[in-house]
């Protein structure tokens, strides 16, 4: 019995090692989406720039939406803004922002300095909506269909290559009413 007790820590370390090995093999950009094919959660939040306007899940219905989670304190968010500016000019979807756990003044300052790529931006200073969506961190980008259902999430910085591989085929499928690739 005493010898068996000596092997328990060794077995625990081996199990932890195996779990870490499987975790390291997963692509961090392809995180599980708890809200897959479910409607946007019910919420009410302030518009970042227009203090007398609010958002709700209904704002995501009737058009394809790309929702980008960002913050002024996030270096990757700042570096993706030039690409987001190009996306904001596209007409096949609306680009919304979700300002996550930030101060209004810092977020507005960033938009003024780097340019505002968003159609509108949700202000989520406590991260309540982000928690409902299952946000792990910034930046993250969600694809929402015209019914308001969340169809895809990408975790990480957007750029032209990611956009072409991950988003363009899915948006094309949504526009045609086909299942996502």
Short mmCIF file of N, CA and C in Angstrom, two decimals:
data_model
loop_
_atom_site.label_atom_id
_atom_site.label_comp_id
_atom_site.label_asym_id
_atom_site.label_seq_id
_atom_site.Cartn_x
_atom_site.Cartn_y
_atom_site.Cartn_z
N UNK A 1 0.82 -1.20 0.00
CA UNK A 1 0.00 0.00 0.00
C UNK A 1 0.86 1.26 0.00
N UNK A 2 1.98 1.22 0.73
CA UNK A 2 2.87 2.37 0.80
C UNK A 2 3.50 2.66 -0.56
N UNK A 3 3.88 1.60 -1.28
CA UNK A 3 4.46 1.79 -2.61
C UNK A 3 3.43 2.37 -3.59
N UNK A 4 2.20 1.98 -3.45
CA UNK A 4 1.14 2.50 -4.31
C UNK A 4 0.99 4.01 -4.11
N UNK A 5 1.11 4.48 -2.88
CA UNK A 5 1.01 5.92 -2.60
C UNK A 5 2.13 6.69 -3.28
N UNK A 6 3.26 6.07 -3.50
CA UNK A 6 4.37 6.73 -4.17
C UNK A 6 4.09 6.95 -5.66
N UNK A 7 3.28 6.09 -6.26
CA UNK A 7 2.98 6.19 -7.68
C UNK A 7 1.84 7.17 -8.00
N UNK A 8 1.04 7.53 -7.03
CA UNK A 8 -0.08 8.45 -7.26
C UNK A 8 0.39 9.80 -7.79
N UNK A 9 1.40 10.45 -7.18
CA UNK A 9 1.87 11.73 -7.75
C UNK A 9 2.40 11.56 -9.18
N UNK A 10 3.07 10.46 -9.44
CA UNK A 10 3.59 10.21 -10.79
C UNK A 10 2.45 10.07 -11.80
N UNK A 11 1.40 9.39 -11.42
CA UNK A 11 0.24 9.25 -12.30
C UNK A 11 -0.46 10.59 -12.53
N UNK A 12 -0.55 11.41 -11.50
CA UNK A 12 -1.16 12.74 -11.65
C UNK A 12 -0.35 13.61 -12.59
N UNK A 13 0.98 13.58 -12.46
CA UNK A 13 1.84 14.37 -13.34
C UNK A 13 1.71 13.87 -14.78
N UNK A 14 1.64 12.58 -14.99
CA UNK A 14 1.48 12.02 -16.33
C UNK A 14 0.13 12.45 -16.94
N UNK A 15 -0.92 12.41 -16.14
CA UNK A 15 -2.24 12.83 -16.64
C UNK A 15 -2.24 14.31 -17.00
N UNK A 16 -1.62 15.12 -16.17
CA UNK A 16 -1.53 16.56 -16.47
C UNK A 16 -0.73 16.80 -17.74
N UNK A 17 0.36 16.06 -17.91
CA UNK A 17 1.17 16.18 -19.12
C UNK A 17 0.38 15.83 -20.37
N UNK A 18 -0.40 14.79 -20.31
CA UNK A 18 -1.23 14.38 -21.46
C UNK A 18 -2.27 15.46 -21.76
N UNK A 19 -2.90 16.00 -20.73
CA UNK A 19 -3.90 17.07 -20.93
C UNK A 19 -3.26 18.30 -21.57
N UNK A 20 -2.07 18.68 -21.12
CA UNK A 20 -1.37 19.83 -21.70
C UNK A 20 -1.00 19.56 -23.16
N UNK A 21 -0.57 18.35 -23.46
CA UNK A 21 -0.21 18.00 -24.82
C UNK A 21 -1.39 18.18 -25.76
N UNK A 22 -2.56 17.70 -25.36
CA UNK A 22 -3.76 17.88 -26.19
C UNK A 22 -4.14 19.35 -26.30
N UNK A 23 -3.99 20.10 -25.23
CA UNK A 23 -4.31 21.52 -25.26
C UNK A 23 -3.40 22.30 -26.19
N UNK A 24 -2.14 21.96 -26.23
CA UNK A 24 -1.19 22.66 -27.08
C UNK A 24 -1.38 22.34 -28.56
N UNK A 25 -2.01 21.25 -28.87
CA UNK A 25 -2.26 20.88 -30.26
C UNK A 25 -3.43 21.63 -30.87
N UNK A 26 -4.27 22.24 -30.06
CA UNK A 26 -5.45 22.94 -30.58
C UNK A 26 -5.07 24.32 -31.08
N UNK A 27 -5.72 24.74 -32.15
CA UNK A 27 -5.50 26.07 -32.72
C UNK A 27 -6.21 27.09 -31.83
N UNK A 28 -5.48 28.05 -31.24
CA UNK A 28 -6.12 29.01 -30.35
C UNK A 28 -7.09 29.96 -31.05
N UNK A 29 -7.00 30.03 -32.37
CA UNK A 29 -7.93 30.89 -33.12
C UNK A 29 -9.27 30.21 -33.33
N UNK A 30 -9.32 28.90 -33.16
CA UNK A 30 -10.55 28.14 -33.39
C UNK A 30 -11.14 27.68 -32.06
N UNK A 31 -11.43 28.60 -31.20
CA UNK A 31 -12.01 28.27 -29.91
C UNK A 31 -13.45 27.81 -30.09
N UNK A 32 -13.92 26.97 -29.20
CA UNK A 32 -15.29 26.51 -29.25
C UNK A 32 -16.27 27.67 -29.12
N UNK A 33 -17.36 27.58 -29.78
CA UNK A 33 -18.36 28.63 -29.77
C UNK A 33 -19.60 28.10 -29.06
N UNK A 34 -19.82 28.57 -27.83
CA UNK A 34 -20.94 28.08 -27.05
C UNK A 34 -22.28 28.54 -27.62
N UNK A 35 -22.28 29.64 -28.34
CA UNK A 35 -23.52 30.18 -28.90
C UNK A 35 -23.72 29.79 -30.36
N UNK A 36 -23.00 28.77 -30.85
CA UNK A 36 -23.07 28.36 -32.25
C UNK A 36 -24.51 28.17 -32.71
N UNK A 37 -24.89 28.90 -33.74
CA UNK A 37 -26.20 28.83 -34.38
C UNK A 37 -27.35 29.22 -33.44
N UNK A 38 -27.04 29.88 -32.36
CA UNK A 38 -28.07 30.39 -31.45
C UNK A 38 -28.21 31.89 -31.66
N UNK A 39 -29.37 32.44 -31.35
CA UNK A 39 -29.55 33.89 -31.51
C UNK A 39 -28.65 34.66 -30.56
N UNK A 40 -28.36 35.89 -30.96
CA UNK A 40 -27.63 36.78 -30.06
C UNK A 40 -28.37 36.79 -28.72
N UNK A 41 -27.63 36.79 -27.61
CA UNK A 41 -28.31 36.85 -26.32
C UNK A 41 -29.11 38.14 -26.18
N UNK A 42 -30.17 38.09 -25.42
CA UNK A 42 -30.96 39.28 -25.15
C UNK A 42 -30.13 40.23 -24.30
N UNK A 43 -30.03 41.48 -24.75
CA UNK A 43 -29.23 42.46 -24.01
C UNK A 43 -29.70 43.87 -24.32
N UNK A 44 -29.29 44.79 -23.49
CA UNK A 44 -29.47 46.23 -23.72
C UNK A 44 -28.16 46.88 -23.32
N UNK A 45 -27.56 47.61 -24.24
CA UNK A 45 -26.27 48.25 -23.98
C UNK A 45 -26.23 49.61 -24.65
N UNK A 46 -25.36 50.45 -24.15
CA UNK A 46 -25.19 51.80 -24.70
C UNK A 46 -24.36 51.79 -25.97
N UNK A 47 -24.65 52.75 -26.83
CA UNK A 47 -23.81 53.03 -27.98
C UNK A 47 -22.58 53.77 -27.45
N UNK A 48 -21.41 53.42 -27.93
CA UNK A 48 -20.18 54.04 -27.44
C UNK A 48 -20.15 55.53 -27.75
N UNK A 49 -20.55 55.92 -28.94
CA UNK A 49 -20.43 57.31 -29.36
C UNK A 49 -21.69 58.13 -29.16
N UNK A 50 -22.84 57.50 -29.26
CA UNK A 50 -24.11 58.22 -29.14
C UNK A 50 -24.76 57.84 -27.82
N UNK A 51 -24.53 58.62 -26.80
CA UNK A 51 -24.95 58.26 -25.45
C UNK A 51 -26.46 58.08 -25.29
N UNK A 52 -27.25 58.71 -26.15
CA UNK A 52 -28.70 58.60 -26.02
C UNK A 52 -29.27 57.43 -26.84
N UNK A 53 -28.41 56.63 -27.47
CA UNK A 53 -28.86 55.47 -28.23
C UNK A 53 -28.41 54.20 -27.53
N UNK A 54 -29.23 53.18 -27.68
CA UNK A 54 -28.89 51.89 -27.08
C UNK A 54 -28.89 50.81 -28.15
N UNK A 55 -28.35 49.68 -27.79
CA UNK A 55 -28.32 48.50 -28.63
C UNK A 55 -29.15 47.41 -28.00
N UNK A 56 -29.64 46.52 -28.85
CA UNK A 56 -30.23 45.27 -28.36
C UNK A 56 -29.95 44.21 -29.42
N UNK A 57 -30.33 43.00 -29.13
CA UNK A 57 -30.11 41.90 -30.07
C UNK A 57 -30.85 42.14 -31.39
N UNK A 58 -31.91 42.96 -31.38
CA UNK A 58 -32.67 43.25 -32.61
C UNK A 58 -31.84 44.02 -33.64
N UNK A 59 -30.81 44.73 -33.18
CA UNK A 59 -29.96 45.48 -34.11
C UNK A 59 -29.16 44.58 -35.05
N UNK A 60 -29.11 43.29 -34.75
CA UNK A 60 -28.34 42.36 -35.56
C UNK A 60 -29.20 41.54 -36.51
N UNK A 61 -30.45 41.92 -36.66
CA UNK A 61 -31.36 41.20 -37.54
C UNK A 61 -31.58 41.98 -38.83
N UNK A 62 -31.80 41.24 -39.91
CA UNK A 62 -32.10 41.86 -41.20
C UNK A 62 -30.88 42.08 -42.08
N UNK A 63 -29.69 41.77 -41.60
CA UNK A 63 -28.47 41.92 -42.38
C UNK A 63 -27.38 41.03 -41.77
N UNK A 64 -26.40 40.69 -42.57
CA UNK A 64 -25.25 39.96 -42.06
C UNK A 64 -24.39 40.94 -41.27
N UNK A 65 -23.91 40.50 -40.13
CA UNK A 65 -23.12 41.36 -39.25
C UNK A 65 -21.78 40.71 -38.95
N UNK A 66 -20.74 41.52 -38.97
CA UNK A 66 -19.44 41.13 -38.46
C UNK A 66 -19.25 41.95 -37.19
N UNK A 67 -19.12 41.28 -36.05
CA UNK A 67 -19.00 41.93 -34.75
C UNK A 67 -17.57 41.73 -34.24
N UNK A 68 -16.83 42.82 -34.13
CA UNK A 68 -15.44 42.78 -33.70
C UNK A 68 -15.32 43.27 -32.26
N UNK A 69 -14.77 42.41 -31.39
CA UNK A 69 -14.57 42.74 -29.98
C UNK A 69 -13.20 43.40 -29.86
N UNK A 70 -13.17 44.61 -29.29
CA UNK A 70 -11.93 45.38 -29.24
C UNK A 70 -11.86 46.20 -27.95
N UNK A 71 -10.66 46.71 -27.67
CA UNK A 71 -10.44 47.59 -26.53
C UNK A 71 -9.23 48.47 -26.80
N UNK A 72 -9.21 49.64 -26.20
CA UNK A 72 -8.09 50.56 -26.41
C UNK A 72 -6.80 50.05 -25.78
N UNK A 73 -6.89 49.20 -24.80
CA UNK A 73 -5.72 48.67 -24.11
C UNK A 73 -5.13 47.45 -24.81
N UNK A 74 -5.71 47.04 -25.92
CA UNK A 74 -5.32 45.82 -26.64
C UNK A 74 -4.41 46.17 -27.83
N UNK A 75 -3.12 45.81 -27.78
CA UNK A 75 -2.22 46.13 -28.89
C UNK A 75 -2.64 45.49 -30.22
N UNK A 76 -3.12 44.26 -30.19
CA UNK A 76 -3.54 43.59 -31.43
C UNK A 76 -4.75 44.29 -32.05
N UNK A 77 -5.62 44.81 -31.20
CA UNK A 77 -6.79 45.54 -31.71
C UNK A 77 -6.35 46.76 -32.49
N UNK A 78 -5.37 47.47 -31.97
CA UNK A 78 -4.87 48.67 -32.65
C UNK A 78 -4.26 48.31 -34.00
N UNK A 79 -3.52 47.21 -34.05
CA UNK A 79 -2.86 46.87 -35.31
C UNK A 79 -3.84 46.34 -36.36
N UNK A 80 -5.01 45.85 -35.97
CA UNK A 80 -5.97 45.37 -36.97
C UNK A 80 -6.88 46.49 -37.48
N UNK A 81 -6.80 47.68 -36.89
CA UNK A 81 -7.71 48.77 -37.27
C UNK A 81 -7.57 49.20 -38.73
N UNK A 82 -6.37 49.18 -39.29
CA UNK A 82 -6.23 49.58 -40.70
C UNK A 82 -6.98 48.59 -41.60
N UNK A 83 -6.92 47.31 -41.27
CA UNK A 83 -7.67 46.32 -42.06
C UNK A 83 -9.17 46.48 -41.83
N UNK A 84 -9.56 46.72 -40.58
CA UNK A 84 -10.99 46.90 -40.29
C UNK A 84 -11.56 48.11 -41.03
N UNK A 85 -10.75 49.14 -41.25
CA UNK A 85 -11.22 50.31 -42.00
C UNK A 85 -11.63 49.93 -43.41
N UNK A 86 -10.90 49.00 -44.02
CA UNK A 86 -11.26 48.52 -45.36
C UNK A 86 -12.55 47.69 -45.29
N UNK A 87 -12.68 46.88 -44.26
CA UNK A 87 -13.90 46.07 -44.12
C UNK A 87 -15.13 46.94 -43.90
N UNK A 88 -14.96 48.02 -43.16
CA UNK A 88 -16.08 48.90 -42.85
C UNK A 88 -16.71 49.53 -44.07
N UNK A 89 -16.00 49.53 -45.20
CA UNK A 89 -16.51 50.13 -46.44
C UNK A 89 -17.29 49.13 -47.28
N UNK A 90 -17.26 47.88 -46.92
CA UNK A 90 -17.95 46.84 -47.68
C UNK A 90 -19.46 46.95 -47.45
N UNK A 91 -20.23 46.47 -48.42
CA UNK A 91 -21.69 46.62 -48.34
C UNK A 91 -22.44 45.32 -48.10
N UNK A 92 -21.77 44.16 -48.18
CA UNK A 92 -22.49 42.90 -48.02
C UNK A 92 -22.73 42.53 -46.56
N UNK A 93 -22.20 43.32 -45.65
CA UNK A 93 -22.42 43.13 -44.21
C UNK A 93 -22.20 44.46 -43.50
N UNK A 94 -22.63 44.51 -42.25
CA UNK A 94 -22.37 45.68 -41.40
C UNK A 94 -21.31 45.29 -40.37
N UNK A 95 -20.32 46.15 -40.23
CA UNK A 95 -19.26 45.93 -39.25
C UNK A 95 -19.59 46.70 -37.98
N UNK A 96 -19.85 45.94 -36.91
CA UNK A 96 -20.11 46.53 -35.60
C UNK A 96 -18.91 46.27 -34.70
N UNK A 97 -18.73 47.14 -33.73
CA UNK A 97 -17.70 46.94 -32.72
C UNK A 97 -18.34 46.65 -31.38
N UNK A 98 -17.63 45.90 -30.56
CA UNK A 98 -18.03 45.67 -29.17
C UNK A 98 -16.83 46.10 -28.33
N UNK A 99 -16.92 47.29 -27.75
CA UNK A 99 -15.84 47.79 -26.91
C UNK A 99 -15.92 47.12 -25.56
N UNK A 100 -14.87 46.37 -25.23
CA UNK A 100 -14.85 45.42 -24.12
C UNK A 100 -13.99 45.91 -22.95
N UNK A 101 -14.62 46.01 -21.77
CA UNK A 101 -13.91 46.34 -20.52
C UNK A 101 -12.93 47.50 -20.70
N UNK A 102 -13.47 48.61 -21.13
CA UNK A 102 -12.67 49.79 -21.46
C UNK A 102 -13.33 51.01 -20.84
N UNK A 103 -12.63 52.11 -20.82
CA UNK A 103 -13.28 53.36 -20.44
C UNK A 103 -13.76 54.04 -21.70
N UNK A 104 -14.85 54.73 -21.59
CA UNK A 104 -15.41 55.42 -22.77
C UNK A 104 -14.41 56.41 -23.34
N UNK A 105 -13.75 57.17 -22.48
CA UNK A 105 -12.82 58.20 -22.97
C UNK A 105 -11.65 57.59 -23.73
N UNK A 106 -11.08 56.49 -23.23
CA UNK A 106 -9.96 55.84 -23.92
C UNK A 106 -10.41 55.24 -25.25
N UNK A 107 -11.60 54.65 -25.28
CA UNK A 107 -12.12 54.04 -26.51
C UNK A 107 -12.39 55.11 -27.57
N UNK A 108 -13.03 56.19 -27.17
CA UNK A 108 -13.32 57.28 -28.11
C UNK A 108 -12.02 57.90 -28.63
N UNK A 109 -11.05 58.05 -27.75
CA UNK A 109 -9.76 58.60 -28.16
C UNK A 109 -9.11 57.72 -29.22
N UNK A 110 -9.17 56.41 -29.02
CA UNK A 110 -8.59 55.49 -30.00
C UNK A 110 -9.30 55.59 -31.35
N UNK A 111 -10.63 55.65 -31.33
CA UNK A 111 -11.37 55.79 -32.58
C UNK A 111 -11.03 57.11 -33.28
N UNK A 112 -10.86 58.17 -32.51
CA UNK A 112 -10.51 59.46 -33.11
C UNK A 112 -9.10 59.44 -33.70
N UNK A 113 -8.18 58.74 -33.05
CA UNK A 113 -6.80 58.69 -33.52
C UNK A 113 -6.61 57.75 -34.71
N UNK A 114 -7.24 56.58 -34.65
CA UNK A 114 -7.01 55.57 -35.68
C UNK A 114 -8.09 55.54 -36.76
N UNK A 115 -9.18 56.24 -36.53
CA UNK A 115 -10.31 56.21 -37.45
C UNK A 115 -11.32 55.16 -36.99
N UNK A 116 -12.57 55.47 -37.17
CA UNK A 116 -13.64 54.58 -36.71
C UNK A 116 -14.10 53.70 -37.87
N UNK A 117 -13.75 52.41 -37.85
CA UNK A 117 -14.16 51.53 -38.94
C UNK A 117 -15.58 50.99 -38.80
N UNK A 118 -16.22 51.22 -37.64
CA UNK A 118 -17.48 50.55 -37.32
C UNK A 118 -18.70 51.34 -37.76
N UNK A 119 -19.73 50.60 -38.16
CA UNK A 119 -21.04 51.19 -38.42
C UNK A 119 -21.56 51.77 -37.11
N UNK A 120 -21.49 50.98 -36.05
CA UNK A 120 -21.80 51.40 -34.68
C UNK A 120 -20.96 50.56 -33.74
N UNK A 121 -20.79 51.07 -32.52
CA UNK A 121 -19.99 50.33 -31.54
C UNK A 121 -20.74 50.25 -30.22
N UNK A 122 -20.81 49.05 -29.69
CA UNK A 122 -21.46 48.80 -28.40
C UNK A 122 -20.45 49.09 -27.29
N UNK A 123 -20.91 49.75 -26.25
CA UNK A 123 -20.06 50.03 -25.09
C UNK A 123 -20.39 49.02 -24.00
N UNK A 124 -19.41 48.17 -23.67
CA UNK A 124 -19.59 47.08 -22.70
C UNK A 124 -18.49 47.18 -21.63
N UNK A 125 -18.56 48.22 -20.76
CA UNK A 125 -17.46 48.47 -19.82
C UNK A 125 -17.24 47.37 -18.78
N UNK A 126 -18.27 46.65 -18.45
CA UNK A 126 -18.14 45.59 -17.45
C UNK A 126 -18.00 44.20 -18.09
N UNK A 127 -18.13 44.14 -19.40
CA UNK A 127 -17.97 42.87 -20.11
C UNK A 127 -19.16 41.93 -19.99
N UNK A 128 -20.34 42.47 -19.67
CA UNK A 128 -21.51 41.60 -19.48
C UNK A 128 -21.93 40.91 -20.78
N UNK A 129 -22.05 41.67 -21.87
CA UNK A 129 -22.42 41.07 -23.15
C UNK A 129 -21.31 40.14 -23.62
N UNK A 130 -20.08 40.56 -23.45
CA UNK A 130 -18.95 39.72 -23.86
C UNK A 130 -18.98 38.38 -23.14
N UNK A 131 -19.31 38.38 -21.86
CA UNK A 131 -19.40 37.12 -21.12
C UNK A 131 -20.50 36.24 -21.67
N UNK A 132 -21.62 36.84 -22.03
CA UNK A 132 -22.74 36.07 -22.60
C UNK A 132 -22.35 35.44 -23.94
N UNK A 133 -21.51 36.16 -24.69
CA UNK A 133 -21.05 35.64 -25.98
C UNK A 133 -19.97 34.57 -25.82
N UNK A 134 -19.31 34.56 -24.67
CA UNK A 134 -18.22 33.62 -24.44
C UNK A 134 -16.87 34.16 -24.87
N UNK A 135 -16.72 35.48 -24.84
CA UNK A 135 -15.45 36.10 -25.24
C UNK A 135 -14.34 35.65 -24.31
N UNK A 136 -13.23 35.20 -24.91
CA UNK A 136 -12.05 34.81 -24.15
C UNK A 136 -11.10 36.00 -23.97
N UNK A 137 -11.05 36.87 -24.96
CA UNK A 137 -10.14 38.02 -24.93
C UNK A 137 -10.31 38.84 -26.18
N UNK A 138 -9.45 39.81 -26.32
CA UNK A 138 -9.52 40.68 -27.50
C UNK A 138 -8.27 40.47 -28.35
N UNK A 139 -8.38 40.63 -29.65
CA UNK A 139 -9.61 40.79 -30.41
C UNK A 139 -10.26 39.44 -30.72
N UNK A 140 -11.55 39.46 -30.85
CA UNK A 140 -12.34 38.34 -31.34
C UNK A 140 -13.35 38.90 -32.32
N UNK A 141 -13.73 38.09 -33.30
CA UNK A 141 -14.68 38.55 -34.31
C UNK A 141 -15.73 37.48 -34.53
N UNK A 142 -16.98 37.91 -34.53
CA UNK A 142 -18.13 37.02 -34.69
C UNK A 142 -18.82 37.31 -36.01
N UNK A 143 -19.35 36.26 -36.62
CA UNK A 143 -20.16 36.38 -37.82
C UNK A 143 -21.59 36.04 -37.42
N UNK A 144 -22.51 36.96 -37.70
CA UNK A 144 -23.92 36.83 -37.31
C UNK A 144 -24.76 36.89 -38.57
N UNK A 145 -25.66 35.93 -38.73
CA UNK A 145 -26.48 35.90 -39.94
C UNK A 145 -27.64 36.90 -39.85
N UNK A 146 -28.40 37.02 -40.93
CA UNK A 146 -29.48 38.01 -41.01
C UNK A 146 -30.62 37.74 -40.04
N UNK A 147 -30.72 36.52 -39.52
CA UNK A 147 -31.73 36.21 -38.51
C UNK A 147 -31.26 36.61 -37.11
N UNK A 148 -29.98 37.01 -37.00
CA UNK A 148 -29.43 37.37 -35.71
C UNK A 148 -28.79 36.21 -34.98
N UNK A 149 -28.51 35.11 -35.68
CA UNK A 149 -27.88 33.93 -35.06
C UNK A 149 -26.36 34.01 -35.24
N UNK A 150 -25.66 33.66 -34.19
CA UNK A 150 -24.20 33.66 -34.23
C UNK A 150 -23.76 32.40 -34.97
N UNK A 151 -23.00 32.59 -36.03
CA UNK A 151 -22.62 31.46 -36.88
C UNK A 151 -21.15 31.08 -36.78
N UNK A 152 -20.28 32.02 -36.39
CA UNK A 152 -18.85 31.71 -36.38
C UNK A 152 -18.13 32.71 -35.48
N UNK A 153 -17.03 32.24 -34.88
CA UNK A 153 -16.16 33.12 -34.09
C UNK A 153 -14.71 32.85 -34.45
N UNK A 154 -13.96 33.94 -34.59
CA UNK A 154 -12.52 33.85 -34.80
C UNK A 154 -11.85 34.61 -33.67
N UNK A 155 -10.90 33.97 -33.01
CA UNK A 155 -10.17 34.59 -31.93
C UNK A 155 -8.78 34.97 -32.42
N UNK A 156 -8.49 36.25 -32.41
CA UNK A 156 -7.19 36.73 -32.87
C UNK A 156 -7.36 37.92 -33.79
N UNK A 157 -6.23 38.41 -34.23
CA UNK A 157 -6.19 39.61 -35.07
C UNK A 157 -6.64 39.30 -36.49
N UNK A 158 -7.51 40.15 -37.02
CA UNK A 158 -7.95 40.01 -38.41
C UNK A 158 -6.92 40.65 -39.34
N UNK A 159 -6.71 39.99 -40.47
CA UNK A 159 -5.89 40.54 -41.54
C UNK A 159 -6.45 39.99 -42.85
N UNK A 160 -5.85 40.38 -43.96
CA UNK A 160 -6.39 39.99 -45.26
C UNK A 160 -6.40 38.47 -45.44
N UNK A 161 -5.36 37.79 -44.99
CA UNK A 161 -5.30 36.33 -45.17
C UNK A 161 -6.36 35.62 -44.34
N UNK A 162 -6.49 36.00 -43.08
CA UNK A 162 -7.51 35.41 -42.21
C UNK A 162 -8.89 35.67 -42.79
N UNK A 163 -9.12 36.88 -43.24
CA UNK A 163 -10.41 37.25 -43.80
C UNK A 163 -10.75 36.37 -45.00
N UNK A 164 -9.79 36.21 -45.90
CA UNK A 164 -10.04 35.44 -47.12
C UNK A 164 -10.33 33.97 -46.81
N UNK A 165 -9.59 33.40 -45.89
CA UNK A 165 -9.73 31.98 -45.58
C UNK A 165 -10.92 31.70 -44.67
N UNK A 166 -11.10 32.51 -43.64
CA UNK A 166 -12.09 32.21 -42.60
C UNK A 166 -13.46 32.85 -42.83
N UNK A 167 -13.48 34.08 -43.34
CA UNK A 167 -14.75 34.81 -43.39
C UNK A 167 -15.40 34.87 -44.76
N UNK A 168 -14.64 35.12 -45.82
CA UNK A 168 -15.25 35.28 -47.14
C UNK A 168 -16.09 34.07 -47.56
N UNK A 169 -15.59 32.83 -47.40
CA UNK A 169 -16.43 31.70 -47.79
C UNK A 169 -17.73 31.61 -46.98
N UNK A 170 -17.64 31.93 -45.70
CA UNK A 170 -18.81 31.83 -44.83
C UNK A 170 -19.82 32.93 -45.16
N UNK A 171 -19.36 34.12 -45.42
CA UNK A 171 -20.27 35.21 -45.80
C UNK A 171 -20.93 34.89 -47.15
N UNK A 172 -20.14 34.36 -48.08
CA UNK A 172 -20.71 33.95 -49.37
C UNK A 172 -21.81 32.92 -49.20
N UNK A 173 -21.58 31.95 -48.33
CA UNK A 173 -22.60 30.92 -48.07
C UNK A 173 -23.84 31.52 -47.44
N UNK A 174 -23.66 32.43 -46.48
CA UNK A 174 -24.81 33.08 -45.84
C UNK A 174 -25.62 33.88 -46.84
N UNK A 175 -24.94 34.56 -47.76
CA UNK A 175 -25.64 35.35 -48.75
C UNK A 175 -26.45 34.48 -49.71
N UNK A 176 -25.99 33.25 -49.94
CA UNK A 176 -26.69 32.33 -50.84
C UNK A 176 -27.70 31.45 -50.09
N UNK A 177 -27.72 31.55 -48.77
CA UNK A 177 -28.62 30.72 -47.98
C UNK A 177 -28.15 29.29 -47.84
N UNK A 178 -26.85 29.07 -48.02
CA UNK A 178 -26.28 27.73 -47.92
C UNK A 178 -25.70 27.49 -46.54
N UNK A 179 -25.45 26.22 -46.17
CA UNK A 179 -24.77 25.94 -44.91
C UNK A 179 -23.34 26.48 -44.94
N UNK A 180 -22.81 26.82 -43.78
CA UNK A 180 -21.44 27.32 -43.71
C UNK A 180 -20.46 26.22 -44.04
N UNK A 181 -19.39 26.60 -44.76
CA UNK A 181 -18.35 25.60 -45.07
C UNK A 181 -17.58 25.20 -43.82
#
